[in-house]
PDB file of C-alpha atoms in Angstrom:
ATOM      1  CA  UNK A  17     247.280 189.659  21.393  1.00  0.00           C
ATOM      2  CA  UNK A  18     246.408 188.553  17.711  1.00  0.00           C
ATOM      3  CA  UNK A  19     249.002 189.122  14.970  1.00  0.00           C
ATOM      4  CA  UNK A  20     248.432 189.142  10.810  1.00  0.00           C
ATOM      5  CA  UNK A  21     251.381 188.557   9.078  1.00  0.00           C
ATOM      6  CA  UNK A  22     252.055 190.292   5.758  1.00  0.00           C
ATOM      7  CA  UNK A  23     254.468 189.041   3.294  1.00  0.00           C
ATOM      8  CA  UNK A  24     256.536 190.253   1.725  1.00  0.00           C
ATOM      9  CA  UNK A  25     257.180 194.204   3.131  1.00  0.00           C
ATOM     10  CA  UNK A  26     258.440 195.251  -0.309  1.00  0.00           C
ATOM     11  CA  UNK A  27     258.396 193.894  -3.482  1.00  0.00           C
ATOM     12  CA  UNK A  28     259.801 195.412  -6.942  1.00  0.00           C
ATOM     13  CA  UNK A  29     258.393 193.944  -9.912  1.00  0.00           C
ATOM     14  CA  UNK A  30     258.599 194.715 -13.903  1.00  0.00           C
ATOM     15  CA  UNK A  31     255.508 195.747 -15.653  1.00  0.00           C
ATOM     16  CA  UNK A  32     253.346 193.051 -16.730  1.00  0.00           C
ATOM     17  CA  UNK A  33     254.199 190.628 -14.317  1.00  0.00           C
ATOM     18  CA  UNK A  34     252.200 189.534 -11.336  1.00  0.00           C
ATOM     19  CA  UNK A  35     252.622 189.874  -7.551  1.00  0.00           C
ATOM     20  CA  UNK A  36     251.257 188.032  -4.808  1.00  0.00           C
ATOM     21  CA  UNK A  37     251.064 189.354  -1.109  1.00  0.00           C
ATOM     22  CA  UNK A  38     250.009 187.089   1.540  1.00  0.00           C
ATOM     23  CA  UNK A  39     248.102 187.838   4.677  1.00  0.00           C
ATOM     24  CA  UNK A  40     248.201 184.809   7.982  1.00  0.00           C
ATOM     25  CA  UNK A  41     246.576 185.472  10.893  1.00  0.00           C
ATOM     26  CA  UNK A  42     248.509 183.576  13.438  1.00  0.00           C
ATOM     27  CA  UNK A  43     247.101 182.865  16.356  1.00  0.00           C
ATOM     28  CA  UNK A  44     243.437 183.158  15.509  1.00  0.00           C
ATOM     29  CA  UNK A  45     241.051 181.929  12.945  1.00  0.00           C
ATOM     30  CA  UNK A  46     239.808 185.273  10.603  1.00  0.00           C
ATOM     31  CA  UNK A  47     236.695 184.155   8.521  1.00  0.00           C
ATOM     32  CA  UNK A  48     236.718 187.635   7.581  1.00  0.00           C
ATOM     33  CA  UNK A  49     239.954 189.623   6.071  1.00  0.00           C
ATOM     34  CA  UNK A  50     239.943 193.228   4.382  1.00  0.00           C
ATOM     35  CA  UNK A  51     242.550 194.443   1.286  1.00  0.00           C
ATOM     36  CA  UNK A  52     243.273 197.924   1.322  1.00  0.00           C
ATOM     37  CA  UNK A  53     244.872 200.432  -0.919  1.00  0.00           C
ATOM     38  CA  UNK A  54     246.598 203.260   0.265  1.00  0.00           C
ATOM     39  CA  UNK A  55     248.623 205.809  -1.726  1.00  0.00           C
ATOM     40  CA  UNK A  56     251.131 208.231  -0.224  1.00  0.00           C
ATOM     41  CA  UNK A  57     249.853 210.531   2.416  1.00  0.00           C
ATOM     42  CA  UNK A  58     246.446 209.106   2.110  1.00  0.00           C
ATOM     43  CA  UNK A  59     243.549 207.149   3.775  1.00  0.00           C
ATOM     44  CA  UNK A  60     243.019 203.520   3.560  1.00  0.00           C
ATOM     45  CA  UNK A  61     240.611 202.663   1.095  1.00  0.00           C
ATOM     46  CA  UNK A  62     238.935 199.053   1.386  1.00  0.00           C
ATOM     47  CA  UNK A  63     239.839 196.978  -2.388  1.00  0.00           C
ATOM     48  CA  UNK A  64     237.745 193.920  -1.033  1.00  0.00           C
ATOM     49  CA  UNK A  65     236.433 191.686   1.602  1.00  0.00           C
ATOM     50  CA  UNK A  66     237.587 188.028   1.805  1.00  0.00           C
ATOM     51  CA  UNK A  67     236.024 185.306   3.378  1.00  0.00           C
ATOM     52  CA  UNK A  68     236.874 181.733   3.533  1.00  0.00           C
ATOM     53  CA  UNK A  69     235.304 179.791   1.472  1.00  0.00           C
ATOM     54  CA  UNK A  70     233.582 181.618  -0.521  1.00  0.00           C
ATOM     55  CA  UNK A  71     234.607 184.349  -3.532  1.00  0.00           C
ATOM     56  CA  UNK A  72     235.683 188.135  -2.080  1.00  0.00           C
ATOM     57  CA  UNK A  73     233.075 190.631  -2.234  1.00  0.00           C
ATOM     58  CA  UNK A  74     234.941 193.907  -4.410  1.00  0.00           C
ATOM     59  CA  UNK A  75     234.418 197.551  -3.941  1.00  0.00           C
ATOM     60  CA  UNK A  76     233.319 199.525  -6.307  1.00  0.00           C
ATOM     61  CA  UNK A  77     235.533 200.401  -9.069  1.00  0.00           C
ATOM     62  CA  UNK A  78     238.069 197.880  -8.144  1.00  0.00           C
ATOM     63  CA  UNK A  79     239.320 195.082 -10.857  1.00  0.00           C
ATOM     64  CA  UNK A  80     238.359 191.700  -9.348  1.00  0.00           C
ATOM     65  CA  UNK A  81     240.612 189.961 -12.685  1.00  0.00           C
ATOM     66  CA  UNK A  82     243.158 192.541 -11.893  1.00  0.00           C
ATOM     67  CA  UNK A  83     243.055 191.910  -7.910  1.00  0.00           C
ATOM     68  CA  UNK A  84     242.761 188.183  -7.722  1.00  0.00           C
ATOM     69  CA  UNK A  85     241.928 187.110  -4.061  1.00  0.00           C
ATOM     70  CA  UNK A  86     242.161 184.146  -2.525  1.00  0.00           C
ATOM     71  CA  UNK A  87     240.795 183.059   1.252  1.00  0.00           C
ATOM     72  CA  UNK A  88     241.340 178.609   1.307  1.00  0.00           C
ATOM     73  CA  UNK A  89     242.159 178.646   4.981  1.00  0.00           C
ATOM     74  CA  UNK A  90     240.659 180.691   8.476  1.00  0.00           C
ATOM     75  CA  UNK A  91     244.412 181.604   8.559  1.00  0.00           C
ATOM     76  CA  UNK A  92     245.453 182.954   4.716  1.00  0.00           C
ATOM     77  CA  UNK A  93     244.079 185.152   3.019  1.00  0.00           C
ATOM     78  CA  UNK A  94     246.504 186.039  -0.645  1.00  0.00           C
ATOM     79  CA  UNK A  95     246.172 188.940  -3.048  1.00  0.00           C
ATOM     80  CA  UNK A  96     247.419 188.741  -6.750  1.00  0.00           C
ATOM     81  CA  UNK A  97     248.242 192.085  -8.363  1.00  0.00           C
ATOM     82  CA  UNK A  98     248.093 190.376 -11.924  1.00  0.00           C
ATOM     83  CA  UNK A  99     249.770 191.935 -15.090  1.00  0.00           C
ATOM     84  CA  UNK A 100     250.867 195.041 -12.722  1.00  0.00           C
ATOM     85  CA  UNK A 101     251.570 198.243 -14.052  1.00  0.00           C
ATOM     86  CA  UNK A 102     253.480 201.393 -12.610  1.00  0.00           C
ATOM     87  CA  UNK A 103     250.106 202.863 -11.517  1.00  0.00           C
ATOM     88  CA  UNK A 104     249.912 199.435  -9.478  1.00  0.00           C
ATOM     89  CA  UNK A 105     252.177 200.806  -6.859  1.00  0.00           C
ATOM     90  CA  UNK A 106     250.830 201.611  -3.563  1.00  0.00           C
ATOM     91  CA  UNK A 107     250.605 200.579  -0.565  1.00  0.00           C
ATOM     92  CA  UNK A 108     248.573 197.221   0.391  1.00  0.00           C
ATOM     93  CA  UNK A 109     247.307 196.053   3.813  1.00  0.00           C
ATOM     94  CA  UNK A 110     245.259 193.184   5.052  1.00  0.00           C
ATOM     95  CA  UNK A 111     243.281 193.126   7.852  1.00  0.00           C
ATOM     96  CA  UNK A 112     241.635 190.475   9.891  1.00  0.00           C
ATOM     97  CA  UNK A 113     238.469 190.476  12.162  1.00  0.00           C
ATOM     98  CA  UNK A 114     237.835 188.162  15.097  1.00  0.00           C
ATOM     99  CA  UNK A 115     235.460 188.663  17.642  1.00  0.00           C
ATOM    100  CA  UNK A 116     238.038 187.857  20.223  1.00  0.00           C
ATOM    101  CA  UNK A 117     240.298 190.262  18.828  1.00  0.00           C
ATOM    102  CA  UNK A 118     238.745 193.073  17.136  1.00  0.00           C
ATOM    103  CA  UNK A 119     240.235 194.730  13.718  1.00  0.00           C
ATOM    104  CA  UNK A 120     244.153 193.430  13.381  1.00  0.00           C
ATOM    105  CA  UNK A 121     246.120 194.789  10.597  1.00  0.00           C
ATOM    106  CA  UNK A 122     249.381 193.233   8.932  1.00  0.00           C
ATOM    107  CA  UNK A 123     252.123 195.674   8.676  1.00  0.00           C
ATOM    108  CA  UNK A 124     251.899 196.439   4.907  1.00  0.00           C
ATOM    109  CA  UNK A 125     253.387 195.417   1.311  1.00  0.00           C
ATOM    110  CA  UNK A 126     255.106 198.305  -0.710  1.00  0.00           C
ATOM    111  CA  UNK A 127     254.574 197.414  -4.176  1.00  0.00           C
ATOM    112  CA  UNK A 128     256.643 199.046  -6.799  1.00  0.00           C
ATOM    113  CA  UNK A 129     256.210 198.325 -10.202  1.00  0.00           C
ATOM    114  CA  UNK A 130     258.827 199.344 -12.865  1.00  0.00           C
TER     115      UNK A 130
ATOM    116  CA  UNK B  24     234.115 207.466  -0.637  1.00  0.00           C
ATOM    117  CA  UNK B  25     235.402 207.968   2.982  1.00  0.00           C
ATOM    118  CA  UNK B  26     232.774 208.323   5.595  1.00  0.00           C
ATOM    119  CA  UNK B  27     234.919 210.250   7.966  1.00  0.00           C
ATOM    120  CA  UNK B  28     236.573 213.557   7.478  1.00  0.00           C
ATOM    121  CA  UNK B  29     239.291 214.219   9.839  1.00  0.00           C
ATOM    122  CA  UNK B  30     241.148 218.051  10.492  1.00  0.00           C
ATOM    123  CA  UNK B  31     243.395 219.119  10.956  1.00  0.00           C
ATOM    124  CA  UNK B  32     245.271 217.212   8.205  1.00  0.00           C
ATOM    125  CA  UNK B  33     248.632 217.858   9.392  1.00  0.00           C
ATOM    126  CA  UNK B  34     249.375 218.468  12.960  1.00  0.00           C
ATOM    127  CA  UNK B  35     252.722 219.920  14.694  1.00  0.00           C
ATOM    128  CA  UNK B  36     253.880 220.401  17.851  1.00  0.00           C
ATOM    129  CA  UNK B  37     255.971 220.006  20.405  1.00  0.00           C
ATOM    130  CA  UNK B  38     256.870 217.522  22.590  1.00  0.00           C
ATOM    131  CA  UNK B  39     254.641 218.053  26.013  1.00  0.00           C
ATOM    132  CA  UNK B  40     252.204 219.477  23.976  1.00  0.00           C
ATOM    133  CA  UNK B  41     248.696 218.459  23.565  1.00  0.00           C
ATOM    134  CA  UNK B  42     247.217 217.052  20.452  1.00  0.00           C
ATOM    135  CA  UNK B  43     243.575 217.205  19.487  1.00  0.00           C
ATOM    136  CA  UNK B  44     242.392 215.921  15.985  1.00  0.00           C
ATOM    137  CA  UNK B  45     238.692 215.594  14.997  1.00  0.00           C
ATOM    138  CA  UNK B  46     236.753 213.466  12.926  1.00  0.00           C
ATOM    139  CA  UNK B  47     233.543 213.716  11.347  1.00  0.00           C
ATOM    140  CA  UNK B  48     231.255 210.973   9.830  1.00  0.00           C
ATOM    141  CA  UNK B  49     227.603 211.010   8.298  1.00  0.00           C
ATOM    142  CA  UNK B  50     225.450 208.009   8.616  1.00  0.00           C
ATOM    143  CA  UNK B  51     224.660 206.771  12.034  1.00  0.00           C
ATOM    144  CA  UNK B  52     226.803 204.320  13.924  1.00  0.00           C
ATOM    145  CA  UNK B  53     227.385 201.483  16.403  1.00  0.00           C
ATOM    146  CA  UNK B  54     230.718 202.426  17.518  1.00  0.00           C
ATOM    147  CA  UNK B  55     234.346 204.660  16.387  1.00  0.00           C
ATOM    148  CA  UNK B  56     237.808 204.133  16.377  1.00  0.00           C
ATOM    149  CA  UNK B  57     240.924 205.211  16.535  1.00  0.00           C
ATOM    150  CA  UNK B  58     244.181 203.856  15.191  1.00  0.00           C
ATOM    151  CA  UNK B  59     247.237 204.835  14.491  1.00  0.00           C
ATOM    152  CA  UNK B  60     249.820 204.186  11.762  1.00  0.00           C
ATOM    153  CA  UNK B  61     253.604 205.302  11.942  1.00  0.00           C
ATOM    154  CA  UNK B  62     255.031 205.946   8.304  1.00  0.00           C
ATOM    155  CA  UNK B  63     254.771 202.795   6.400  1.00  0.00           C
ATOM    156  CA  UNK B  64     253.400 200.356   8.461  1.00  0.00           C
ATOM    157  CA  UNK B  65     250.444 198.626   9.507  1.00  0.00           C
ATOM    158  CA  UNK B  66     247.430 200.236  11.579  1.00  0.00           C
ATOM    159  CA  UNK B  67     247.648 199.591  15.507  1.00  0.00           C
ATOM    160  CA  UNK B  68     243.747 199.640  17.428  1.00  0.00           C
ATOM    161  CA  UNK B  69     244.148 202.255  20.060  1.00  0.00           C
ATOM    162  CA  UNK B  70     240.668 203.113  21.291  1.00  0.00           C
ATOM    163  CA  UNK B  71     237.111 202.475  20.649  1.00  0.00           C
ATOM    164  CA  UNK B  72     233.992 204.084  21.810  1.00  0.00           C
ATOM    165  CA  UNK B  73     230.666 203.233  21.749  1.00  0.00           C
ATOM    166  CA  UNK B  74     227.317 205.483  20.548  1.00  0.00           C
ATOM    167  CA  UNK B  75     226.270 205.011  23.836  1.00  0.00           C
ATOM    168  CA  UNK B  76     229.406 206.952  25.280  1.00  0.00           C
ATOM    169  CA  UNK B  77     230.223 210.233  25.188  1.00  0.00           C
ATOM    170  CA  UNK B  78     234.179 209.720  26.848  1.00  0.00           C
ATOM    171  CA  UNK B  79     236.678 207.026  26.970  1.00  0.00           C
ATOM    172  CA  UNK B  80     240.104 207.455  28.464  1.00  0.00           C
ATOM    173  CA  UNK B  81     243.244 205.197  27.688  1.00  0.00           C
ATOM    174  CA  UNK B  82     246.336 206.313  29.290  1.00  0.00           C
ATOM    175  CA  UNK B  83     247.264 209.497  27.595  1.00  0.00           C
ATOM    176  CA  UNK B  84     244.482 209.451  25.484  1.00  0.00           C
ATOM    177  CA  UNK B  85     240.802 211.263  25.725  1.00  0.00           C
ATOM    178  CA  UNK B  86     238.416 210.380  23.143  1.00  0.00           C
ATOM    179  CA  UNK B  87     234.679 211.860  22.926  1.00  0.00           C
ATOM    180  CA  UNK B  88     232.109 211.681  20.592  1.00  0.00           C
ATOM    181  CA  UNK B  89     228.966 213.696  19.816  1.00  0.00           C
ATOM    182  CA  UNK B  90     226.548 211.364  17.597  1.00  0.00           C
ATOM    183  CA  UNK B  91     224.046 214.661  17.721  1.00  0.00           C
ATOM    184  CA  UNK B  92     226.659 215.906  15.483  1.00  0.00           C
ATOM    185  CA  UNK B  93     228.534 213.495  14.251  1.00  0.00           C
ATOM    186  CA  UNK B  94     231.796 213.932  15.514  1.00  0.00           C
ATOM    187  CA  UNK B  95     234.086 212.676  17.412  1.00  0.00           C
ATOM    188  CA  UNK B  96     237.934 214.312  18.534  1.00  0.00           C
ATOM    189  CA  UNK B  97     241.174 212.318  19.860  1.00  0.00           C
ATOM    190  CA  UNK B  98     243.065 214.047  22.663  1.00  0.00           C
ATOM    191  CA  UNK B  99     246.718 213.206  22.951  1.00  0.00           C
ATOM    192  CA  UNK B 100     248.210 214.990  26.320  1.00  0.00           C
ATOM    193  CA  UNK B 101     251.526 215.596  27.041  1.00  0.00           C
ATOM    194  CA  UNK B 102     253.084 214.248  23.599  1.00  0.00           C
ATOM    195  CA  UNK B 103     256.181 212.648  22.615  1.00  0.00           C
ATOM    196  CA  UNK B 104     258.351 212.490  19.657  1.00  0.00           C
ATOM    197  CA  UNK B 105     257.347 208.752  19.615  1.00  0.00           C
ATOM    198  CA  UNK B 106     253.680 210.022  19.081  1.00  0.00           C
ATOM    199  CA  UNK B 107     255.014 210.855  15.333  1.00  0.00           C
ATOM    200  CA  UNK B 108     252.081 209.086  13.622  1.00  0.00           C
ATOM    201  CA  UNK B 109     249.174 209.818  11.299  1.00  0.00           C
ATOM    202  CA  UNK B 110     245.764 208.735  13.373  1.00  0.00           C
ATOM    203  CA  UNK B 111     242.474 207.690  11.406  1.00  0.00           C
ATOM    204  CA  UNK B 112     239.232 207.470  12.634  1.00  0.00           C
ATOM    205  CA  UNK B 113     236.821 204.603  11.596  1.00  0.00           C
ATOM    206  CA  UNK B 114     233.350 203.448  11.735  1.00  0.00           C
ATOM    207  CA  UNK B 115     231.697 200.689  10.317  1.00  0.00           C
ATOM    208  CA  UNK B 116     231.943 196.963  11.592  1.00  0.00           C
ATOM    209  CA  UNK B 117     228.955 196.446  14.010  1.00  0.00           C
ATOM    210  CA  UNK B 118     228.888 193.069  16.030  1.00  0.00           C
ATOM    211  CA  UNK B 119     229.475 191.370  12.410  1.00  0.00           C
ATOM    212  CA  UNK B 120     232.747 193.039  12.316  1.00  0.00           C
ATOM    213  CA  UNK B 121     231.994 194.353   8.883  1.00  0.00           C
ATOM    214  CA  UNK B 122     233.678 196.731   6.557  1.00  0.00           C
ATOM    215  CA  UNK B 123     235.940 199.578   8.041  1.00  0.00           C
ATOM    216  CA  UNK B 124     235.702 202.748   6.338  1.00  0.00           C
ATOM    217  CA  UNK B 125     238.479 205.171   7.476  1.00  0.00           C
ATOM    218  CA  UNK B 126     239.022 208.794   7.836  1.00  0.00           C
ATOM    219  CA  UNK B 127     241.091 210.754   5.746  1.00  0.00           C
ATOM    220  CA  UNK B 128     243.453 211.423   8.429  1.00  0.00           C
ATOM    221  CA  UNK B 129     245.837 213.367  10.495  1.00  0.00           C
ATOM    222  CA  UNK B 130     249.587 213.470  10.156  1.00  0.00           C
ATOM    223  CA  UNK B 131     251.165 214.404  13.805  1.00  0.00           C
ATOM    224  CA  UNK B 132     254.385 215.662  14.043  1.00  0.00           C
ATOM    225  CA  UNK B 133     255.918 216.183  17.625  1.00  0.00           C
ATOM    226  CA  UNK B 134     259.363 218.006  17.780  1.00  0.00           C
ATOM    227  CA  UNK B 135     261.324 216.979  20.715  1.00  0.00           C
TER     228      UNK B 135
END
């Protein structure tokens, strides 16, 4: 079956500095891959949609200068938590779609930020 | 905002038990799912059913869904401590595999 790769699992990082978490699918081309927030005990919610080529379409209320994403490749999709703060740390997942494969989700990044 | 409201939120049993969450959603749709996700991890697919369905099966699993009222319940028989999961429901995505949006959620708990 398809697999996304998500790097890295966890990350610590100091306040103010920036954090990138990268998303591969790797046996299939995704021209479409989701971001997602989730906080402790909670749903998914969708940050943005990424698709190659072209500039991520953000959800409402989300920070597209805060939550830089890039999509350069079918198979990479990145997300840069720029100048993060404490209230930056969550839970972030990617998600690619294929019409082969469906919906296939990475396995997460913890992001702490101290 | 989340399309689909699950219940119950938390869920526990025991093992050989069965487990039956719900989900609601409002606007019309092409199709549900289900996934699950074990404590900090990624989602895993586990079933999908179509508006034109009423019941899918997968192994343990029974899903159904009622589009008259917008609802839709997960059936886990016979459960095992490796069930331990929270399961969402989503809609969304169509044949242009579009946006997810997810349910808020159960958290199952199966004591062995």
């Amino acid at each position: 079956g398809a697999v996304v790769s998500q790097h890295p699992s966890r990350v610590i990082c100091k306040s103010g500095t920036s954090v990138k978490i990268e998303c591969r699918s790797l046996d299939f081309q995704a021209t479409t891959m989701f971001w997602y927030r989730q906080f402790p005990k909670q749903s998914l919610m969708l940050m943005a949609t990424s698709n190659e080529g072209s500039k991520a379409t953000y959800e409402q209320g989300v920070e597209k200068d805060k939550f830089l994403i890039n999509h350069a490749s079918l198979t990479l999709s990145t997300l840069t938590v720029t100048s993060a703060h404490p209230e930056d740390s969550s839970f972030y997942i990617c998600s690619a779609a294929d019409r082969a494969y469906g919906y296939t989700f990475g396995s997460g990044t913890r992001l702490t930020v101290v | 905002s989340q399309q689909g409201e699950e219940d119950p939120q938390a869920l526990s049993i025991q093992e050989g038990e069965n487990a039956t969450m719900n989900c609601s959603y409002k606007t019309s749709i092409n199709n549900l799912q289900w996934y699950r996700q074990n404590s900090g991890r990624g989602l895993v697919h586990l079933i999908l059913i179509r508006s034109n369905e009423r019941e899918k099966h997968s192994g343990r699993l029974r899903v159904t869904l009622d589009t008259s009222k917008k609802s839709s319940s997960l059936l886990i028989t016979a459960s095992r401590a490796a069930d331990t999961a929270s399961y969402f429901c989503a809609t969304g995505g169509g044949t242009s595999y579009g946006k997810l949006t997810f349910g808020q959620g159960t958290i199952l708990t199966v004591h062995p």
